[in-house]
Amino acid sequence: MSTPTMRIAIVWNPSKTEKDVLSDALAEVLPDAAGDVLWFETTAEDPGRGAAAAALETGAELLIVAGGDGTVRAVAEYVADSGSDVEVAIIPLGTGNLFARNLDVPVNDVPGAFRRALEGDAHAVDVGWVEVADAGDVSRHGFVVMLGFGLDAQMIVETDDDLKARVGWLAYVESLGRAVSGSETLSFTITADDGPERVETGHTLLVGNCGTLQGGVTLMPEADPSDGELDYVVVSAEGLAQWLATVKTIVWDHGVKRLVGSGEKAAPADTESLSRGRASTLAVSLPEPRLLEIDGEELGETREFTVTVQPSALRVR
């Protein structure tokens, strides 16, 4: 548990809120420490890595990230890559706030999120990494929620930014129909850990460190950001009947039924249009380029990528 003498740094995204909103909420929770906190602002060109580096250079013991999923991802990527043992906390200010929601951090409650940041215990959390091949070059990116291609990536492309600013994550629902029509089924190869290469057929592949999407939809109910593995799911639903069955599986079987059920919960089973697995390394090869999304952001098109997990890479409150 933190104390007023702890060295605290805050990385904040000024496009999400004004500094006074954050400083007032911090003063409400911990008045004695508010004046000693160091502030580091992100920019459009650098969404968090540079600010995180500057914060760690001060010897910060608690790094509070105030922003959306993009800011959280950038800071987490830097901290995990640096090997720092700084404790990290989140003040969720974005549209999805998926990492915060998966960790039960208060959303739409800035003082409540600060209280969790200052009083909560730190737990080890994994970070996923993806290496993306592009014209002979390989780029490496960290993520804390999930990445993939298909429906989720198309929803990001199809979502209207102005609508998202007005209604939040509900804007993704408005884009769902266009995303479905823009996601064509194809056959691609997957190699999980040391297993054999195998062919999967679907329009969507998601690899998750966490399993919950926008609106509380639980796509991967067994995903645990602290288990040292990544979960993945292939979606191949086509036509009304398969889509209804898929929605039933995700909303009822993965959600309501598991919440109201009693006794031991069975692991989710594969269906006609949903297949899933778990691995610490996953290599994917596509016959044609597909757009990748990473923690709710567009990453670009690729035909090959490899996903790995870095266990216990962060200490998160």
PDB file of C-alpha atoms in Angstrom:
ATOM      1  CA  MET A   1       0.000   0.000   0.000  1.00  0.00           C
ATOM      2  CA  SER A   2       1.327   3.456  -0.889  1.00  0.00           C
ATOM      3  CA  THR A   3       2.023   6.241   1.572  1.00  0.00           C
ATOM      4  CA  PRO A   4       2.256  10.042   1.147  1.00  0.00           C
ATOM      5  CA  THR A   5       6.076   9.688   1.121  1.00  0.00           C
ATOM      6  CA  MET A   6       6.033   7.478  -1.982  1.00  0.00           C
ATOM      7  CA  ARG A   7       7.506   9.083  -5.117  1.00  0.00           C
ATOM      8  CA  ILE A   8       4.544   9.361  -7.493  1.00  0.00           C
ATOM      9  CA  ALA A   9       4.592  10.246 -11.196  1.00  0.00           C
ATOM     10  CA  ILE A  10       1.542  10.710 -13.409  1.00  0.00           C
ATOM     11  CA  VAL A  11       1.582  10.228 -17.170  1.00  0.00           C
ATOM     12  CA  TRP A  12      -1.544  11.876 -18.568  1.00  0.00           C
ATOM     13  CA  ASN A  13      -3.103  12.355 -21.967  1.00  0.00           C
ATOM     14  CA  PRO A  14      -4.226  16.015 -22.303  1.00  0.00           C
ATOM     15  CA  SER A  15      -6.646  15.137 -25.114  1.00  0.00           C
ATOM     16  CA  LYS A  16      -8.764  13.137 -22.637  1.00  0.00           C
ATOM     17  CA  THR A  17      -9.141  15.614 -19.773  1.00  0.00           C
ATOM     18  CA  GLU A  18      -7.732  18.768 -18.214  1.00  0.00           C
ATOM     19  CA  LYS A  19      -4.947  18.524 -15.658  1.00  0.00           C
ATOM     20  CA  ASP A  20      -7.063  20.375 -13.067  1.00  0.00           C
ATOM     21  CA  VAL A  21      -9.654  17.566 -13.149  1.00  0.00           C
ATOM     22  CA  LEU A  22      -6.962  15.058 -12.268  1.00  0.00           C
ATOM     23  CA  SER A  23      -5.174  17.188  -9.674  1.00  0.00           C
ATOM     24  CA  ASP A  24      -8.459  18.041  -7.936  1.00  0.00           C
ATOM     25  CA  ALA A  25      -9.409  14.358  -7.759  1.00  0.00           C
ATOM     26  CA  LEU A  26      -5.961  13.461  -6.449  1.00  0.00           C
ATOM     27  CA  ALA A  27      -6.161  16.172  -3.776  1.00  0.00           C
ATOM     28  CA  GLU A  28      -9.555  14.818  -2.723  1.00  0.00           C
ATOM     29  CA  VAL A  29      -8.057  11.391  -2.082  1.00  0.00           C
ATOM     30  CA  LEU A  30      -4.583  12.323  -0.805  1.00  0.00           C
ATOM     31  CA  PRO A  31      -4.287  16.053  -0.026  1.00  0.00           C
ATOM     32  CA  ASP A  32      -0.800  15.918   1.488  1.00  0.00           C
ATOM     33  CA  ALA A  33       0.797  14.305  -1.569  1.00  0.00           C
ATOM     34  CA  ALA A  34      -0.876  16.247  -4.356  1.00  0.00           C
ATOM     35  CA  GLY A  35       1.725  19.014  -4.465  1.00  0.00           C
ATOM     36  CA  ASP A  36       4.685  16.633  -4.637  1.00  0.00           C
ATOM     37  CA  VAL A  37       3.491  14.582  -7.604  1.00  0.00           C
ATOM     38  CA  LEU A  38       5.445  14.829 -10.871  1.00  0.00           C
ATOM     39  CA  TRP A  39       3.399  15.221 -14.078  1.00  0.00           C
ATOM     40  CA  PHE A  40       4.404  14.032 -17.558  1.00  0.00           C
ATOM     41  CA  GLU A  41       2.259  14.910 -20.568  1.00  0.00           C
ATOM     42  CA  THR A  42       1.843  12.718 -23.643  1.00  0.00           C
ATOM     43  CA  THR A  43       1.701  14.075 -27.177  1.00  0.00           C
ATOM     44  CA  ALA A  44       0.025  13.033 -30.416  1.00  0.00           C
ATOM     45  CA  GLU A  45       3.446  11.999 -31.744  1.00  0.00           C
ATOM     46  CA  ASP A  46       4.416  10.087 -28.580  1.00  0.00           C
ATOM     47  CA  PRO A  47       1.393   8.568 -26.804  1.00  0.00           C
ATOM     48  CA  GLY A  48       3.298   7.500 -23.705  1.00  0.00           C
ATOM     49  CA  ARG A  49       6.692   5.858 -24.111  1.00  0.00           C
ATOM     50  CA  GLY A  50       8.668   9.091 -23.793  1.00  0.00           C
ATOM     51  CA  ALA A  51       6.625  10.313 -20.861  1.00  0.00           C
ATOM     52  CA  ALA A  52       7.047   6.949 -19.117  1.00  0.00           C
ATOM     53  CA  ALA A  53      10.809   7.055 -19.703  1.00  0.00           C
ATOM     54  CA  ALA A  54      11.034  10.548 -18.226  1.00  0.00           C
ATOM     55  CA  ALA A  55       8.943   9.488 -15.242  1.00  0.00           C
ATOM     56  CA  LEU A  56      11.123   6.467 -14.508  1.00  0.00           C
ATOM     57  CA  GLU A  57      14.273   8.618 -14.700  1.00  0.00           C
ATOM     58  CA  THR A  58      12.998  10.521 -11.651  1.00  0.00           C
ATOM     59  CA  GLY A  59      12.975   7.323  -9.598  1.00  0.00           C
ATOM     60  CA  ALA A  60       9.193   7.095  -9.461  1.00  0.00           C
ATOM     61  CA  GLU A  61       7.925   4.240  -7.302  1.00  0.00           C
ATOM     62  CA  LEU A  62       4.294   4.541  -8.444  1.00  0.00           C
ATOM     63  CA  LEU A  63       3.497   5.386 -12.067  1.00  0.00           C
ATOM     64  CA  ILE A  64      -0.122   6.446 -12.581  1.00  0.00           C
ATOM     65  CA  VAL A  65      -1.373   6.391 -16.188  1.00  0.00           C
ATOM     66  CA  ALA A  66      -4.300   8.727 -16.911  1.00  0.00           C
ATOM     67  CA  GLY A  67      -5.674   8.173 -20.400  1.00  0.00           C
ATOM     68  CA  GLY A  68      -7.311   5.694 -22.731  1.00  0.00           C
ATOM     69  CA  ASP A  69      -6.226   2.253 -23.879  1.00  0.00           C
ATOM     70  CA  GLY A  70      -3.652   3.729 -26.276  1.00  0.00           C
ATOM     71  CA  THR A  71      -1.909   5.648 -23.500  1.00  0.00           C
ATOM     72  CA  VAL A  72      -2.027   2.655 -21.175  1.00  0.00           C
ATOM     73  CA  ARG A  73      -0.598   0.384 -23.882  1.00  0.00           C
ATOM     74  CA  ALA A  74       2.267   2.764 -24.697  1.00  0.00           C
ATOM     75  CA  VAL A  75       3.280   3.155 -21.046  1.00  0.00           C
ATOM     76  CA  ALA A  76       2.923  -0.566 -20.320  1.00  0.00           C
ATOM     77  CA  GLU A  77       5.004  -1.371 -23.403  1.00  0.00           C
ATOM     78  CA  TYR A  78       7.831   0.862 -22.206  1.00  0.00           C
ATOM     79  CA  VAL A  79       7.761  -0.325 -18.577  1.00  0.00           C
ATOM     80  CA  ALA A  80       7.720  -3.996 -19.601  1.00  0.00           C
ATOM     81  CA  ASP A  81      10.493  -3.469 -22.141  1.00  0.00           C
ATOM     82  CA  SER A  82      12.654  -1.619 -19.617  1.00  0.00           C
ATOM     83  CA  GLY A  83      12.326  -4.307 -16.955  1.00  0.00           C
ATOM     84  CA  SER A  84      11.403  -1.701 -14.324  1.00  0.00           C
ATOM     85  CA  ASP A  85       9.714  -2.885 -11.129  1.00  0.00           C
ATOM     86  CA  VAL A  86       7.760   0.386 -10.740  1.00  0.00           C
ATOM     87  CA  GLU A  87       4.162  -0.123  -9.626  1.00  0.00           C
ATOM     88  CA  VAL A  88       1.610   0.973 -12.222  1.00  0.00           C
ATOM     89  CA  ALA A  89      -1.950   2.206 -11.738  1.00  0.00           C
ATOM     90  CA  ILE A  90      -4.642   3.375 -14.166  1.00  0.00           C
ATOM     91  CA  ILE A  91      -7.002   6.346 -14.253  1.00  0.00           C
ATOM     92  CA  PRO A  92      -9.239   5.299 -17.198  1.00  0.00           C
ATOM     93  CA  LEU A  93     -10.249   8.227 -19.409  1.00  0.00           C
ATOM     94  CA  GLY A  94     -10.825   6.644 -22.812  1.00  0.00           C
ATOM     95  CA  THR A  95     -13.696   5.170 -24.803  1.00  0.00           C
ATOM     96  CA  GLY A  96     -13.152   1.470 -24.190  1.00  0.00           C
ATOM     97  CA  ASN A  97     -10.905   1.423 -21.099  1.00  0.00           C
ATOM     98  CA  LEU A  98     -10.606  -2.311 -21.674  1.00  0.00           C
ATOM     99  CA  PHE A  99      -7.562  -2.997 -19.509  1.00  0.00           C
ATOM    100  CA  ALA A 100      -9.101  -1.077 -16.612  1.00  0.00           C
ATOM    101  CA  ARG A 101     -12.409  -2.926 -16.984  1.00  0.00           C
ATOM    102  CA  ASN A 102     -10.686  -6.308 -17.074  1.00  0.00           C
ATOM    103  CA  LEU A 103      -8.861  -5.411 -13.841  1.00  0.00           C
ATOM    104  CA  ASP A 104     -12.019  -4.004 -12.167  1.00  0.00           C
ATOM    105  CA  VAL A 105     -10.543  -0.510 -11.919  1.00  0.00           C
ATOM    106  CA  PRO A 106     -13.326   2.071 -11.371  1.00  0.00           C
ATOM    107  CA  VAL A 107     -14.429   3.635 -14.672  1.00  0.00           C
ATOM    108  CA  ASN A 108     -16.127   7.052 -14.939  1.00  0.00           C
ATOM    109  CA  ASP A 109     -15.002   7.740 -11.375  1.00  0.00           C
ATOM    110  CA  VAL A 110     -11.708   9.640 -11.316  1.00  0.00           C
ATOM    111  CA  PRO A 111     -11.502   9.973  -7.505  1.00  0.00           C
ATOM    112  CA  GLY A 112     -12.367   6.281  -7.166  1.00  0.00           C
ATOM    113  CA  ALA A 113      -9.659   5.323  -9.636  1.00  0.00           C
ATOM    114  CA  PHE A 114      -7.136   7.479  -7.744  1.00  0.00           C
ATOM    115  CA  ARG A 115      -8.171   5.807  -4.502  1.00  0.00           C
ATOM    116  CA  ARG A 116      -7.489   2.405  -6.069  1.00  0.00           C
ATOM    117  CA  ALA A 117      -4.176   3.700  -7.434  1.00  0.00           C
ATOM    118  CA  LEU A 118      -3.026   4.955  -4.047  1.00  0.00           C
ATOM    119  CA  GLU A 119      -4.434   2.275  -1.760  1.00  0.00           C
ATOM    120  CA  GLY A 120      -4.525  -0.896  -3.867  1.00  0.00           C
ATOM    121  CA  ASP A 121      -2.005  -3.707  -3.773  1.00  0.00           C
ATOM    122  CA  ALA A 122       0.187  -4.399  -6.809  1.00  0.00           C
ATOM    123  CA  HIS A 123      -0.233  -7.690  -8.671  1.00  0.00           C
ATOM    124  CA  ALA A 124       1.966  -9.194 -11.377  1.00  0.00           C
ATOM    125  CA  VAL A 125       0.386  -8.892 -14.834  1.00  0.00           C
ATOM    126  CA  ASP A 126       1.569 -10.309 -18.167  1.00  0.00           C
ATOM    127  CA  VAL A 127       2.248  -8.303 -21.310  1.00  0.00           C
ATOM    128  CA  GLY A 128       1.808  -9.671 -24.816  1.00  0.00           C
ATOM    129  CA  TRP A 129       4.181  -8.877 -27.683  1.00  0.00           C
ATOM    130  CA  VAL A 130       3.602  -9.114 -31.397  1.00  0.00           C
ATOM    131  CA  GLU A 131       6.265  -9.125 -34.089  1.00  0.00           C
ATOM    132  CA  VAL A 132       4.827  -8.033 -37.413  1.00  0.00           C
ATOM    133  CA  ALA A 133       6.516  -8.761 -40.737  1.00  0.00           C
ATOM    134  CA  ASP A 134       6.206  -6.009 -43.354  1.00  0.00           C
ATOM    135  CA  ALA A 135       8.183  -6.095 -46.617  1.00  0.00           C
ATOM    136  CA  GLY A 136      11.112  -7.831 -44.973  1.00  0.00           C
ATOM    137  CA  ASP A 137      11.120  -5.592 -41.899  1.00  0.00           C
ATOM    138  CA  VAL A 138       9.911  -6.738 -38.477  1.00  0.00           C
ATOM    139  CA  SER A 139       8.356  -4.375 -35.940  1.00  0.00           C
ATOM    140  CA  ARG A 140       7.603  -5.254 -32.311  1.00  0.00           C
ATOM    141  CA  HIS A 141       4.674  -3.964 -30.267  1.00  0.00           C
ATOM    142  CA  GLY A 142       3.416  -4.658 -26.746  1.00  0.00           C
ATOM    143  CA  PHE A 143      -0.208  -5.065 -25.698  1.00  0.00           C
ATOM    144  CA  VAL A 144      -2.101  -5.641 -22.474  1.00  0.00           C
ATOM    145  CA  VAL A 145      -5.608  -6.523 -23.708  1.00  0.00           C
ATOM    146  CA  MET A 146      -5.732  -8.209 -27.124  1.00  0.00           C
ATOM    147  CA  LEU A 147      -4.844  -8.033 -30.771  1.00  0.00           C
ATOM    148  CA  GLY A 148      -6.073  -9.661 -33.918  1.00  0.00           C
ATOM    149  CA  PHE A 149      -7.578  -9.317 -37.367  1.00  0.00           C
ATOM    150  CA  GLY A 150     -11.101  -9.519 -38.734  1.00  0.00           C
ATOM    151  CA  LEU A 151     -14.279  -8.247 -37.141  1.00  0.00           C
ATOM    152  CA  ASP A 152     -12.678  -6.363 -34.254  1.00  0.00           C
ATOM    153  CA  ALA A 153     -10.189  -4.605 -36.532  1.00  0.00           C
ATOM    154  CA  GLN A 154     -12.916  -3.752 -39.065  1.00  0.00           C
ATOM    155  CA  MET A 155     -15.096  -2.266 -36.311  1.00  0.00           C
ATOM    156  CA  ILE A 156     -12.261   0.106 -35.416  1.00  0.00           C
ATOM    157  CA  VAL A 157     -11.894   1.179 -39.047  1.00  0.00           C
ATOM    158  CA  GLU A 158     -15.644   1.582 -39.565  1.00  0.00           C
ATOM    159  CA  THR A 159     -16.341   3.493 -36.324  1.00  0.00           C
ATOM    160  CA  ASP A 160     -17.063   7.204 -36.699  1.00  0.00           C
ATOM    161  CA  ASP A 161     -14.711   9.216 -34.464  1.00  0.00           C
ATOM    162  CA  ASP A 162     -17.243  12.016 -33.846  1.00  0.00           C
ATOM    163  CA  LEU A 163     -19.886   9.500 -32.826  1.00  0.00           C
ATOM    164  CA  LYS A 164     -17.373   7.757 -30.551  1.00  0.00           C
ATOM    165  CA  ALA A 165     -16.635  11.076 -28.855  1.00  0.00           C
ATOM    166  CA  ARG A 166     -20.360  11.594 -28.190  1.00  0.00           C
ATOM    167  CA  VAL A 167     -21.571   8.136 -27.138  1.00  0.00           C
ATOM    168  CA  GLY A 168     -18.388   6.244 -26.218  1.00  0.00           C
ATOM    169  CA  TRP A 169     -18.152   2.493 -26.845  1.00  0.00           C
ATOM    170  CA  LEU A 170     -21.729   2.358 -28.215  1.00  0.00           C
ATOM    171  CA  ALA A 171     -20.304   3.813 -31.425  1.00  0.00           C
ATOM    172  CA  TYR A 172     -18.734   0.408 -32.076  1.00  0.00           C
ATOM    173  CA  VAL A 173     -22.222  -1.142 -32.155  1.00  0.00           C
ATOM    174  CA  GLU A 174     -23.248   1.270 -34.902  1.00  0.00           C
ATOM    175  CA  SER A 175     -20.291   0.078 -36.995  1.00  0.00           C
ATOM    176  CA  LEU A 176     -20.929  -3.638 -36.445  1.00  0.00           C
ATOM    177  CA  GLY A 177     -23.003  -4.238 -39.583  1.00  0.00           C
ATOM    178  CA  ARG A 178     -20.410  -2.685 -41.882  1.00  0.00           C
ATOM    179  CA  ALA A 179     -17.649  -4.578 -40.091  1.00  0.00           C
ATOM    180  CA  VAL A 180     -19.427  -7.920 -40.588  1.00  0.00           C
ATOM    181  CA  SER A 181     -19.871  -7.280 -44.308  1.00  0.00           C
ATOM    182  CA  GLY A 182     -16.209  -6.270 -44.586  1.00  0.00           C
ATOM    183  CA  SER A 183     -14.844  -9.398 -42.877  1.00  0.00           C
ATOM    184  CA  GLU A 184     -14.431 -12.245 -45.361  1.00  0.00           C
ATOM    185  CA  THR A 185     -13.613 -15.805 -44.310  1.00  0.00           C
ATOM    186  CA  LEU A 186     -10.227 -17.204 -45.314  1.00  0.00           C
ATOM    187  CA  SER A 187      -7.975 -20.136 -44.449  1.00  0.00           C
ATOM    188  CA  PHE A 188      -4.726 -19.376 -42.606  1.00  0.00           C
ATOM    189  CA  THR A 189      -2.087 -21.284 -40.658  1.00  0.00           C
ATOM    190  CA  ILE A 190      -1.429 -21.224 -36.916  1.00  0.00           C
ATOM    191  CA  THR A 191       1.491 -22.711 -34.994  1.00  0.00           C
ATOM    192  CA  ALA A 192       0.980 -22.776 -31.231  1.00  0.00           C
ATOM    193  CA  ASP A 193       4.130 -23.190 -29.108  1.00  0.00           C
ATOM    194  CA  ASP A 194       6.025 -26.297 -30.289  1.00  0.00           C
ATOM    195  CA  GLY A 195       2.963 -27.875 -31.890  1.00  0.00           C
ATOM    196  CA  PRO A 196       2.501 -28.641 -35.581  1.00  0.00           C
ATOM    197  CA  GLU A 197       1.348 -26.047 -38.077  1.00  0.00           C
ATOM    198  CA  ARG A 198      -2.387 -26.333 -38.642  1.00  0.00           C
ATOM    199  CA  VAL A 199      -4.969 -24.678 -40.874  1.00  0.00           C
ATOM    200  CA  GLU A 200      -7.832 -22.629 -39.428  1.00  0.00           C
ATOM    201  CA  THR A 201     -10.716 -21.102 -41.369  1.00  0.00           C
ATOM    202  CA  GLY A 202     -12.412 -17.934 -40.194  1.00  0.00           C
ATOM    203  CA  HIS A 203     -12.788 -14.215 -40.648  1.00  0.00           C
ATOM    204  CA  THR A 204     -11.589 -13.194 -37.171  1.00  0.00           C
ATOM    205  CA  LEU A 205      -8.678 -14.182 -34.947  1.00  0.00           C
ATOM    206  CA  LEU A 206      -8.222 -12.533 -31.557  1.00  0.00           C
ATOM    207  CA  VAL A 207      -5.322 -13.221 -29.198  1.00  0.00           C
ATOM    208  CA  GLY A 208      -6.028 -12.052 -25.684  1.00  0.00           C
ATOM    209  CA  ASN A 209      -4.174 -11.291 -22.499  1.00  0.00           C
ATOM    210  CA  CYS A 210      -7.631 -10.299 -21.215  1.00  0.00           C
ATOM    211  CA  GLY A 211     -10.983 -11.609 -22.418  1.00  0.00           C
ATOM    212  CA  THR A 212     -13.574  -8.824 -22.101  1.00  0.00           C
ATOM    213  CA  LEU A 213     -14.465  -6.464 -24.962  1.00  0.00           C
ATOM    214  CA  GLN A 214     -16.478  -3.256 -25.211  1.00  0.00           C
ATOM    215  CA  GLY A 215     -19.826  -3.336 -23.453  1.00  0.00           C
ATOM    216  CA  GLY A 216     -18.744  -6.105 -21.118  1.00  0.00           C
ATOM    217  CA  VAL A 217     -18.885  -8.796 -23.836  1.00  0.00           C
ATOM    218  CA  THR A 218     -16.719 -11.702 -22.671  1.00  0.00           C
ATOM    219  CA  LEU A 219     -15.153 -13.328 -25.696  1.00  0.00           C
ATOM    220  CA  MET A 220     -12.513 -15.349 -23.835  1.00  0.00           C
ATOM    221  CA  PRO A 221     -13.870 -16.130 -20.335  1.00  0.00           C
ATOM    222  CA  GLU A 222     -10.819 -18.179 -19.336  1.00  0.00           C
ATOM    223  CA  ALA A 223      -8.326 -15.433 -20.180  1.00  0.00           C
ATOM    224  CA  ASP A 224      -6.279 -14.409 -17.136  1.00  0.00           C
ATOM    225  CA  PRO A 225      -3.743 -11.573 -17.474  1.00  0.00           C
ATOM    226  CA  SER A 226      -1.595 -13.178 -14.761  1.00  0.00           C
ATOM    227  CA  ASP A 227      -1.359 -16.814 -15.918  1.00  0.00           C
ATOM    228  CA  GLY A 228       1.693 -16.541 -18.187  1.00  0.00           C
ATOM    229  CA  GLU A 229      -0.278 -17.588 -21.291  1.00  0.00           C
ATOM    230  CA  LEU A 230      -2.386 -16.011 -24.019  1.00  0.00           C
ATOM    231  CA  ASP A 231      -5.850 -17.177 -25.051  1.00  0.00           C
ATOM    232  CA  TYR A 232      -7.021 -17.035 -28.643  1.00  0.00           C
ATOM    233  CA  VAL A 233     -10.278 -17.529 -30.511  1.00  0.00           C
ATOM    234  CA  VAL A 234     -11.104 -18.028 -34.196  1.00  0.00           C
ATOM    235  CA  VAL A 235     -14.558 -16.840 -35.325  1.00  0.00           C
ATOM    236  CA  SER A 236     -16.023 -18.192 -38.561  1.00  0.00           C
ATOM    237  CA  ALA A 237     -19.734 -17.367 -38.217  1.00  0.00           C
ATOM    238  CA  GLU A 238     -21.536 -16.735 -41.499  1.00  0.00           C
ATOM    239  CA  GLY A 239     -25.240 -16.264 -42.076  1.00  0.00           C
ATOM    240  CA  LEU A 240     -27.951 -15.391 -39.577  1.00  0.00           C
ATOM    241  CA  ALA A 241     -28.154 -18.797 -37.884  1.00  0.00           C
ATOM    242  CA  GLN A 242     -24.429 -19.029 -37.122  1.00  0.00           C
ATOM    243  CA  TRP A 243     -24.273 -15.410 -35.956  1.00  0.00           C
ATOM    244  CA  LEU A 244     -27.213 -15.923 -33.594  1.00  0.00           C
ATOM    245  CA  ALA A 245     -25.543 -19.045 -32.212  1.00  0.00           C
ATOM    246  CA  THR A 246     -22.267 -17.152 -31.777  1.00  0.00           C
ATOM    247  CA  VAL A 247     -23.948 -14.250 -29.972  1.00  0.00           C
ATOM    248  CA  LYS A 248     -25.762 -16.745 -27.747  1.00  0.00           C
ATOM    249  CA  THR A 249     -22.465 -18.428 -26.855  1.00  0.00           C
ATOM    250  CA  ILE A 250     -20.690 -15.160 -26.039  1.00  0.00           C
ATOM    251  CA  VAL A 251     -23.511 -13.328 -24.251  1.00  0.00           C
ATOM    252  CA  TRP A 252     -25.359 -16.209 -22.553  1.00  0.00           C
ATOM    253  CA  ASP A 253     -22.903 -19.094 -22.130  1.00  0.00           C
ATOM    254  CA  HIS A 254     -19.844 -16.894 -21.456  1.00  0.00           C
ATOM    255  CA  GLY A 255     -21.729 -14.191 -19.584  1.00  0.00           C
ATOM    256  CA  VAL A 256     -25.121 -14.466 -17.934  1.00  0.00           C
ATOM    257  CA  LYS A 257     -25.104 -18.248 -17.473  1.00  0.00           C
ATOM    258  CA  ARG A 258     -21.669 -18.220 -15.834  1.00  0.00           C
ATOM    259  CA  LEU A 259     -22.649 -15.348 -13.550  1.00  0.00           C
ATOM    260  CA  VAL A 260     -25.895 -16.898 -12.278  1.00  0.00           C
ATOM    261  CA  GLY A 261     -24.708 -20.527 -12.294  1.00  0.00           C
ATOM    262  CA  SER A 262     -23.571 -22.349  -9.200  1.00  0.00           C
ATOM    263  CA  GLY A 263     -20.824 -24.836  -8.564  1.00  0.00           C
ATOM    264  CA  GLU A 264     -17.772 -25.445 -10.711  1.00  0.00           C
ATOM    265  CA  LYS A 265     -17.846 -23.681 -14.069  1.00  0.00           C
ATOM    266  CA  ALA A 266     -16.938 -25.807 -17.075  1.00  0.00           C
ATOM    267  CA  ALA A 267     -14.388 -24.492 -19.540  1.00  0.00           C
ATOM    268  CA  PRO A 268     -16.003 -22.978 -22.649  1.00  0.00           C
ATOM    269  CA  ALA A 269     -16.303 -25.508 -25.458  1.00  0.00           C
ATOM    270  CA  ASP A 270     -15.683 -25.022 -29.174  1.00  0.00           C
ATOM    271  CA  THR A 271     -18.735 -24.555 -31.377  1.00  0.00           C
ATOM    272  CA  GLU A 272     -19.398 -24.687 -35.120  1.00  0.00           C
ATOM    273  CA  SER A 273     -18.301 -21.082 -35.506  1.00  0.00           C
ATOM    274  CA  LEU A 274     -15.975 -20.579 -32.491  1.00  0.00           C
ATOM    275  CA  SER A 275     -12.729 -22.408 -31.834  1.00  0.00           C
ATOM    276  CA  ARG A 276     -10.257 -21.477 -29.149  1.00  0.00           C
ATOM    277  CA  GLY A 277      -6.882 -22.321 -27.694  1.00  0.00           C
ATOM    278  CA  ARG A 278      -4.132 -21.197 -25.351  1.00  0.00           C
ATOM    279  CA  ALA A 279      -0.417 -20.724 -25.941  1.00  0.00           C
ATOM    280  CA  SER A 280       2.629 -18.761 -24.889  1.00  0.00           C
ATOM    281  CA  THR A 281       3.707 -18.335 -28.528  1.00  0.00           C
ATOM    282  CA  LEU A 282       1.451 -18.168 -31.582  1.00  0.00           C
ATOM    283  CA  ALA A 283       2.737 -17.806 -35.159  1.00  0.00           C
ATOM    284  CA  VAL A 284       0.176 -16.838 -37.828  1.00  0.00           C
ATOM    285  CA  SER A 285       0.546 -16.812 -41.602  1.00  0.00           C
ATOM    286  CA  LEU A 286      -2.171 -15.400 -43.889  1.00  0.00           C
ATOM    287  CA  PRO A 287      -2.642 -15.901 -47.633  1.00  0.00           C
ATOM    288  CA  GLU A 288      -3.359 -12.198 -48.065  1.00  0.00           C
ATOM    289  CA  PRO A 289      -2.792  -9.037 -45.988  1.00  0.00           C
ATOM    290  CA  ARG A 290      -5.236  -8.331 -43.191  1.00  0.00           C
ATOM    291  CA  LEU A 291      -5.558  -5.312 -40.941  1.00  0.00           C
ATOM    292  CA  LEU A 292      -4.357  -5.882 -37.371  1.00  0.00           C
ATOM    293  CA  GLU A 293      -5.740  -4.116 -34.318  1.00  0.00           C
ATOM    294  CA  ILE A 294      -3.884  -3.873 -31.027  1.00  0.00           C
ATOM    295  CA  ASP A 295      -5.650  -2.797 -27.819  1.00  0.00           C
ATOM    296  CA  GLY A 296      -8.319  -1.010 -29.834  1.00  0.00           C
ATOM    297  CA  GLU A 297      -6.002   0.741 -32.287  1.00  0.00           C
ATOM    298  CA  GLU A 298      -5.209   0.098 -35.939  1.00  0.00           C
ATOM    299  CA  LEU A 299      -1.713  -1.346 -36.444  1.00  0.00           C
ATOM    300  CA  GLY A 300      -1.649  -1.766 -40.224  1.00  0.00           C
ATOM    301  CA  GLU A 301      -1.883  -4.684 -42.647  1.00  0.00           C
ATOM    302  CA  THR A 302       0.277  -7.792 -42.539  1.00  0.00           C
ATOM    303  CA  ARG A 303       0.417 -11.388 -43.752  1.00  0.00           C
ATOM    304  CA  GLU A 304       2.619 -12.757 -40.961  1.00  0.00           C
ATOM    305  CA  PHE A 305       2.899 -12.102 -37.263  1.00  0.00           C
ATOM    306  CA  THR A 306       4.084 -13.888 -34.133  1.00  0.00           C
ATOM    307  CA  VAL A 307       2.624 -13.309 -30.688  1.00  0.00           C
ATOM    308  CA  THR A 308       4.442 -14.102 -27.423  1.00  0.00           C
ATOM    309  CA  VAL A 309       3.789 -13.451 -23.754  1.00  0.00           C
ATOM    310  CA  GLN A 310       6.099 -11.823 -21.203  1.00  0.00           C
ATOM    311  CA  PRO A 311       4.947 -13.262 -17.856  1.00  0.00           C
ATOM    312  CA  SER A 312       4.687 -10.948 -14.842  1.00  0.00           C
ATOM    313  CA  ALA A 313       5.991  -8.032 -16.889  1.00  0.00           C
ATOM    314  CA  LEU A 314       4.108  -5.359 -14.912  1.00  0.00           C
ATOM    315  CA  ARG A 315       3.147  -4.755 -11.305  1.00  0.00           C
ATOM    316  CA  VAL A 316      -0.331  -3.239 -11.543  1.00  0.00           C
ATOM    317  CA  ARG A 317      -2.593  -1.961  -8.800  1.00  0.00           C
TER     318      ARG A 317
END
